[in-house]
């Protein structure tokens, strides 16, 4: 089987999407709880968090969930949602540990930016946390810089954006 990377949209309700979104949430929740409470998230907490953060806005016409596959195996996912006529928001960026460091995250980010351009967005924005250093480094390498806060919440600590240029009208 080939080792090429294929990125395509998937329905949020698909088994692949659900598994990747659960893995994403487990990863970021465990980091949060380990840093603040020296423990990992319980299965009950994961279920509660999944219910609190539905991803139905990652379906057309408002958004998209992209899945990267390497050799047919799901390697990661990333979402994009329309905030308004000018902005699209990157969300739910996740790469499975076995696929990290192999170009999956940059490829997903590029695919999201191309999608945002096709929607006519002039910029992409995102919010993340201070403890997600790898994510912040990825975004910085790809031209994302600090912007004013556009959403607020207990997990929003860093706000980044990137002008796309060349967006279609």
Coordinates of N, CA and C in Angstrom, one line a residue:
X1 N 0.8 -1.2 0.0 CA 0.0 0.0 0.0 C 0.9 1.2 0.0
X2 N 0.5 2.2 -0.8 CA 1.3 3.5 -0.9 C 1.3 4.3 0.4
X3 N 2.4 5.0 0.5 CA 2.6 5.9 1.7 C 2.1 7.3 1.4
X4 N 1.5 7.5 0.3 CA 1.0 8.9 -0.1 C -0.1 9.4 0.9
X5 N -0.1 10.7 1.0 CA -1.1 11.4 1.9 C -2.2 11.9 1.0
X6 N -3.4 11.5 1.4 CA -4.7 11.9 0.7 C -5.5 12.6 1.7
X7 N -6.0 13.8 1.3 CA -6.8 14.7 2.2 C -8.2 14.9 1.5
X8 N -9.3 14.6 2.2 CA -10.6 14.7 1.6 C -11.6 15.0 2.7
X9 N -12.7 15.7 2.4 CA -13.7 16.0 3.4 C -14.5 14.7 3.7
X10 N -14.9 14.6 5.0 CA -15.7 13.5 5.4 C -16.9 14.0 6.3
X11 N -18.0 13.3 6.3 CA -19.1 13.7 7.1 C -18.7 13.6 8.6
X12 N -19.1 14.6 9.4 CA -18.8 14.6 10.8 C -19.3 13.4 11.5
X13 N -20.5 12.9 11.1 CA -21.1 11.7 11.7 C -20.5 10.4 11.3
X14 N -19.5 10.4 10.4 CA -18.9 9.1 10.0 C -18.1 8.5 11.1
X15 N -17.9 7.2 11.1 CA -17.1 6.5 12.1 C -15.7 7.1 12.1
X16 N -15.1 7.3 11.0 CA -13.7 7.9 10.9 C -13.7 9.2 11.6
X17 N -14.6 10.1 11.3 CA -14.6 11.4 11.9 C -14.8 11.3 13.4
X18 N -15.8 10.5 13.8 CA -16.1 10.4 15.3 C -14.8 9.9 16.0
X19 N -14.1 8.9 15.4 CA -12.9 8.4 16.1 C -11.8 9.4 16.2
X20 N -11.6 10.2 15.1 CA -10.6 11.2 15.1 C -10.9 12.3 16.1
X21 N -12.2 12.8 16.1 CA -12.6 13.9 17.0 C -12.5 13.4 18.4
X22 N -12.8 12.2 18.7 CA -12.7 11.7 20.1 C -11.2 11.6 20.5
X23 N -10.3 11.2 19.6 CA -8.9 11.2 19.8 C -8.3 12.6 20.1
X24 N -8.8 13.5 19.2 CA -8.4 14.9 19.4 C -8.8 15.4 20.8
X25 N -10.1 15.2 21.1 CA -10.5 15.7 22.4 C -9.8 15.1 23.6
X26 N -9.6 13.8 23.5 CA -8.8 13.1 24.6 C -7.4 13.7 24.7
X27 N -6.8 13.9 23.6 CA -5.4 14.5 23.6 C -5.4 15.9 24.3
X28 N -6.3 16.8 23.8 CA -6.2 18.1 24.4 C -6.8 18.2 25.8
X29 N -7.8 17.4 26.1 CA -8.3 17.3 27.5 C -7.3 16.7 28.5
X30 N -6.6 15.7 28.1 CA -5.6 15.1 28.9 C -4.5 16.1 29.2
X31 N -4.1 16.8 28.2 CA -3.0 17.8 28.5 C -3.5 18.9 29.4
X32 N -4.8 19.3 29.3 CA -5.4 20.3 30.1 C -5.4 19.8 31.6
X33 N -5.9 18.6 31.8 CA -6.1 18.1 33.1 C -4.7 17.8 33.8
X34 N -3.8 17.3 33.0 CA -2.4 17.0 33.5 C -1.8 18.2 34.0
X35 N -1.9 19.3 33.3 CA -1.2 20.6 33.6 C -1.8 21.2 34.9
X36 N -3.2 21.1 35.0 CA -3.9 21.8 36.1 C -4.2 20.9 37.3
X37 N -4.4 19.6 37.0 CA -4.9 18.7 38.1 C -4.0 17.4 38.2
X38 N -3.0 17.3 37.5 CA -2.1 16.2 37.5 C -2.8 14.8 37.3
X39 N -3.8 14.8 36.4 CA -4.5 13.6 36.1 C -5.0 13.7 34.6
X40 N -5.4 12.5 34.1 CA -6.0 12.5 32.7 C -7.5 12.6 32.9
X41 N -8.1 12.9 31.7 CA -9.5 13.0 31.6 C -10.2 11.6 31.8
X42 N -11.3 11.6 32.5 CA -12.0 10.3 32.6 C -12.9 10.1 31.4
X43 N -13.3 8.8 31.1 CA -14.2 8.5 30.0 C -15.5 9.3 30.1
X44 N -16.0 9.5 31.3 CA -17.2 10.3 31.5 C -17.0 11.7 31.1
X45 N -15.9 12.3 31.5 CA -15.6 13.7 31.1 C -15.5 13.8 29.6
X46 N -14.8 12.9 29.0 CA -14.7 12.9 27.5 C -16.1 12.9 26.9
X47 N -17.0 12.1 27.3 CA -18.3 12.0 26.8 C -19.1 13.3 27.0
X48 N -18.9 13.9 28.2 CA -19.5 15.2 28.5 C -19.0 16.3 27.6
X49 N -17.6 16.3 27.4 CA -17.0 17.3 26.6 C -17.4 17.2 25.1
X50 N -17.6 15.9 24.6 CA -18.0 15.7 23.3 C -19.4 16.2 23.1
X51 N -20.3 16.0 24.1 CA -21.7 16.5 24.0 C -21.7 18.1 24.0
X52 N -20.7 18.7 24.7 CA -20.7 20.1 24.9 C -20.1 20.8 23.6
X53 N -19.4 20.1 22.8 CA -18.8 20.7 21.7 C -19.1 20.0 20.4
X54 N -20.4 20.1 20.0 CA -20.8 19.4 18.7 C -20.1 20.0 17.5
X55 N -19.9 19.2 16.5 CA -19.2 19.7 15.3 C -20.1 19.8 14.1
X56 N -21.4 19.9 14.3 CA -22.3 20.0 13.2 C -22.1 21.3 12.3
X57 N -21.3 22.2 12.8 CA -21.0 23.4 12.0 C -19.8 23.1 11.1
X58 N -19.3 21.9 11.1 CA -18.2 21.5 10.2 C -18.8 20.7 9.0
X59 N -20.0 20.9 8.7 CA -20.7 20.3 7.6 C -21.1 21.5 6.6
X60 N -21.1 21.2 5.4 CA -21.6 22.2 4.4 C -23.0 22.6 4.7
X61 N -23.4 23.8 4.5 CA -22.6 24.9 3.9 C -21.8 25.7 4.8
X62 N -21.8 25.4 6.1 CA -21.1 26.3 7.0 C -19.7 25.9 7.3
X63 N -19.3 24.7 7.0 CA -17.9 24.3 7.3 C -17.6 22.9 6.6
X64 N -16.4 22.4 7.0 CA -15.9 21.2 6.5 C -15.0 20.5 7.5
X65 N -15.0 19.2 7.5 CA -14.0 18.4 8.3 C -13.2 17.7 7.2
X66 N -11.9 17.9 7.2 CA -11.0 17.2 6.4 C -10.3 16.1 7.1
X67 N -10.1 15.0 6.5 CA -9.4 13.8 7.0 C -8.2 13.5 6.1
X68 N -7.0 13.4 6.7 CA -5.8 13.0 6.0 C -5.6 11.5 6.2
X69 N -5.4 10.8 5.1 CA -5.1 9.4 5.2 C -3.8 9.1 4.6
X70 N -3.0 8.2 5.3 CA -1.7 7.8 4.7 C -1.8 6.3 4.6
X71 N -1.7 5.8 3.3 CA -1.8 4.4 3.1 C -3.2 3.9 3.4
X72 N -4.2 4.8 3.3 CA -5.5 4.4 3.6 C -5.9 4.5 5.0
X73 N -5.0 4.7 5.9 CA -5.2 4.8 7.4 C -5.4 6.2 7.8
X74 N -6.5 6.5 8.5 CA -6.7 7.9 9.0 C -5.5 8.4 9.9
X75 N -4.9 9.5 9.4 CA -3.7 10.0 10.1 C -4.0 11.2 10.9
X76 N -5.1 12.0 10.5 CA -5.4 13.2 11.2 C -6.6 13.9 10.6
X77 N -7.0 15.0 11.3 CA -8.2 15.7 10.8 C -8.0 17.2 11.1
X78 N -8.8 18.0 10.5 CA -8.8 19.4 10.8 C -10.2 20.0 10.2
X79 N -10.7 20.9 11.0 CA -12.0 21.5 10.6 C -11.8 23.0 10.2
X80 N -12.8 23.4 9.4 CA -12.8 24.8 9.0 C -14.3 25.2 9.0
X81 N -14.6 26.4 9.7 CA -15.9 26.9 9.7 C -15.9 28.4 9.2
X82 N -17.0 28.7 8.6 CA -17.2 30.1 8.1 C -17.7 30.9 9.4
X83 N -16.9 32.0 9.7 CA -17.4 32.9 10.7 C -18.2 34.0 10.1
X84 N -17.8 34.5 9.0 CA -18.6 35.6 8.3 C -18.0 35.6 6.9
X85 N -18.4 36.6 6.1 CA -18.0 36.7 4.7 C -16.5 36.8 4.6
X86 N -15.8 37.4 5.5 CA -14.3 37.6 5.4 C -13.5 36.6 6.1
X87 N -14.0 35.9 7.1 CA -13.1 35.0 7.9 C -13.6 33.5 8.0
X88 N -12.7 32.6 8.0 CA -12.9 31.2 8.2 C -12.0 30.8 9.4
X89 N -12.5 29.9 10.2 CA -11.8 29.5 11.5 C -11.3 28.1 11.4
X90 N -10.0 27.9 11.7 CA -9.4 26.6 11.8 C -9.8 26.1 13.1
X91 N -10.1 24.8 13.2 CA -10.5 24.2 14.4 C -10.3 22.6 14.3
X92 N -10.2 22.0 15.5 CA -10.1 20.6 15.6 C -8.9 20.0 14.8
X93 N -7.7 20.7 14.8 CA -6.5 20.2 14.1 C -5.9 19.1 15.0
X94 N -5.8 17.9 14.4 CA -5.3 16.8 15.2 C -4.6 15.8 14.2
X95 N -3.4 15.3 14.7 CA -2.7 14.3 14.0 C -2.4 13.2 15.0
X96 N -2.7 12.0 14.6 CA -2.4 10.8 15.4 C -0.9 10.7 15.7
X97 N -0.6 10.3 16.9 CA 0.8 10.3 17.3 C 1.8 9.5 16.3
X98 N 1.3 8.4 15.8 CA 2.2 7.6 14.9 C 2.4 8.4 13.6
X99 N 1.7 9.4 13.3 CA 1.9 10.2 12.0 C 2.5 11.5 12.2
X100 N 2.8 11.9 13.5 CA 3.3 13.2 13.7 C 4.8 13.3 13.2
X101 N 5.1 14.5 12.8 CA 6.4 14.7 12.2 C 6.6 14.2 10.8
X102 N 5.5 13.9 10.1 CA 5.6 13.3 8.8 C 4.8 14.1 7.8
X103 N 4.6 15.4 8.1 CA 4.0 16.3 7.1 C 2.5 16.4 7.1
X104 N 1.8 15.7 8.0 CA 0.3 15.6 8.0 C -0.3 17.0 8.4
X105 N 0.2 17.6 9.5 CA -0.4 18.8 9.9 C -0.2 19.9 8.9
X106 N 1.0 20.1 8.4 CA 1.2 21.2 7.4 C 0.3 20.9 6.1
X107 N 0.1 19.7 5.7 CA -0.7 19.4 4.6 C -2.2 19.7 4.9
X108 N -2.6 19.4 6.1 CA -4.0 19.7 6.5 C -4.2 21.2 6.5
X109 N -3.3 21.9 7.1 CA -3.4 23.4 7.2 C -3.4 24.0 5.8
X110 N -2.6 23.6 4.9 CA -2.6 24.1 3.5 C -4.0 23.8 2.9
X111 N -4.5 22.6 3.1 CA -5.8 22.2 2.5 C -6.9 23.1 3.1
X112 N -6.8 23.4 4.4 CA -7.8 24.3 5.0 C -7.8 25.7 4.4
X113 N -6.5 26.2 4.2 CA -6.4 27.5 3.6 C -6.9 27.6 2.2
X114 N -6.6 26.5 1.4 CA -7.1 26.5 0.1 C -8.7 26.5 0.0
X115 N -9.3 25.7 1.0 CA -10.7 25.7 1.1 C -11.3 27.1 1.5
X116 N -10.6 27.7 2.4 CA -11.1 29.1 2.8 C -11.0 30.0 1.6
X117 N -9.9 30.0 0.9 CA -9.8 30.8 -0.3 C -11.0 30.5 -1.3
X118 N -11.3 29.2 -1.5 CA -12.3 28.9 -2.4 C -13.7 29.4 -2.0
X119 N -13.9 29.6 -0.7 CA -15.1 30.2 -0.1 C -15.1 31.7 -0.2
X120 N -13.9 32.3 -0.6 CA -13.9 33.7 -0.7 C -13.4 34.4 0.5
X121 N -12.9 33.7 1.5 CA -12.4 34.3 2.8 C -11.1 35.0 2.5
X122 N -11.0 36.1 3.2 CA -9.8 37.0 3.1 C -8.7 36.6 4.1
X123 N -9.2 35.9 5.2 CA -8.3 35.5 6.2 C -8.8 34.3 7.0
X124 N -7.9 33.6 7.6 CA -8.2 32.5 8.5 C -7.8 32.9 9.9
X125 N -8.6 32.5 10.9 CA -8.3 32.8 12.3 C -8.4 31.5 13.1
X126 N -7.8 31.5 14.3 CA -8.0 30.3 15.2 C -7.7 30.8 16.6
X127 N -8.1 30.0 17.5 CA -7.8 30.2 18.9 C -7.2 28.9 19.4
X128 N -6.2 29.0 20.3 CA -5.6 27.8 20.9 C -5.2 28.1 22.3
X129 N -4.5 27.2 22.9 CA -4.0 27.4 24.3 C -2.5 27.5 24.4
X130 N -2.1 28.1 25.4 CA -0.6 28.3 25.6 C 0.1 27.0 25.7
X131 N -0.5 26.0 26.3 CA 0.2 24.7 26.5 C 0.3 23.9 25.3
X132 N -0.4 24.3 24.2 CA -0.3 23.5 22.9 C 0.8 24.1 22.1
X133 N 2.1 24.0 22.6 CA 3.2 24.6 22.0 C 3.5 24.1 20.6
X134 N 3.3 22.8 20.3 CA 3.5 22.3 19.0 C 2.6 22.9 18.0
X135 N 1.3 23.1 18.3 CA 0.4 23.7 17.5 C 0.8 25.1 17.2
X136 N 1.1 25.9 18.2 CA 1.5 27.3 18.0 C 2.7 27.4 17.2
X137 N 3.7 26.5 17.3 CA 4.9 26.5 16.4 C 4.5 26.2 15.0
X138 N 3.6 25.3 14.7 CA 3.1 25.0 13.4 C 2.5 26.2 12.8
X139 N 1.6 26.8 13.5 CA 0.9 28.0 12.9 C 1.9 29.1 12.7
X140 N 2.9 29.4 13.6 CA 3.9 30.4 13.3 C 4.7 30.1 12.1
X141 N 5.1 28.8 11.9 CA 5.9 28.5 10.7 C 5.1 28.7 9.4
X142 N 3.8 28.8 9.5 CA 2.9 28.9 8.3 C 2.3 30.4 8.2
X143 N 3.0 31.3 9.0 CA 2.6 32.7 8.8 C 1.5 33.2 9.6
X144 N 1.0 32.5 10.6 CA 0.0 33.0 11.5 C 0.6 33.9 12.6
X145 N 0.0 35.0 12.9 CA 0.5 35.9 13.9 C -0.7 36.3 14.8
X146 N -0.3 36.9 15.9 CA -1.3 37.2 17.0 C -2.3 38.2 16.5
X147 N -3.5 38.0 16.9 CA -4.6 38.9 16.5 C -5.4 39.2 17.8
X148 N -6.3 40.2 17.8 CA -7.1 40.5 19.0 C -8.1 39.3 19.2
X149 N -8.4 39.1 20.4 CA -9.4 38.0 20.8 C -10.7 38.2 20.0
X150 N -11.2 37.1 19.4 CA -12.4 37.2 18.7 C -13.5 36.2 19.3
X151 N -13.0 35.4 20.2 CA -13.9 34.5 21.0 C -13.3 34.5 22.4
X152 N -14.2 34.1 23.4 CA -13.7 34.0 24.7 C -14.2 32.7 25.3
X153 N -13.4 32.2 26.2 CA -13.8 30.9 26.9 C -12.6 30.5 27.7
X154 N -12.9 29.4 28.5 CA -11.8 29.0 29.4 C -10.6 28.4 28.7
X155 N -10.7 28.0 27.5 CA -9.6 27.4 26.8 C -9.0 28.3 25.7
X156 N -9.6 29.4 25.5 CA -9.0 30.4 24.5 C -8.0 31.3 25.2
X157 N -6.7 31.1 24.8 CA -5.6 31.8 25.5 C -4.8 32.6 24.4
X158 N -4.8 32.1 23.2 CA -4.0 32.6 22.1 C -4.9 32.7 20.9
X159 N -4.9 33.9 20.2 CA -5.7 34.1 19.0 C -4.7 34.4 17.9
X160 N -4.8 33.7 16.8 CA -3.9 33.8 15.6 C -4.7 34.0 14.3
X161 N -4.1 34.7 13.4 CA -4.7 34.8 12.1 C -3.7 34.9 11.0
X162 N -4.2 34.8 9.8 CA -3.4 34.8 8.6 C -4.2 35.4 7.4
X163 N -3.6 36.4 6.8 CA -4.2 37.0 5.6 C -4.0 36.0 4.4
X164 N -5.0 35.6 3.7 CA -4.9 34.7 2.6 C -4.4 35.3 1.3
X165 N -4.9 36.4 1.0 CA -4.6 37.0 -0.3 C -5.0 36.1 -1.4
X166 N -5.4 36.6 -2.5 CA -5.8 35.8 -3.7 C -7.1 35.1 -3.5
X167 N -7.9 35.4 -2.5 CA -9.2 34.7 -2.3 C -10.1 35.0 -3.5
X168 N -10.9 34.0 -3.8 CA -11.9 34.2 -4.9 C -13.1 34.9 -4.4
X169 N -13.7 35.7 -5.2 CA -14.9 36.5 -4.8 C -16.2 35.7 -4.9

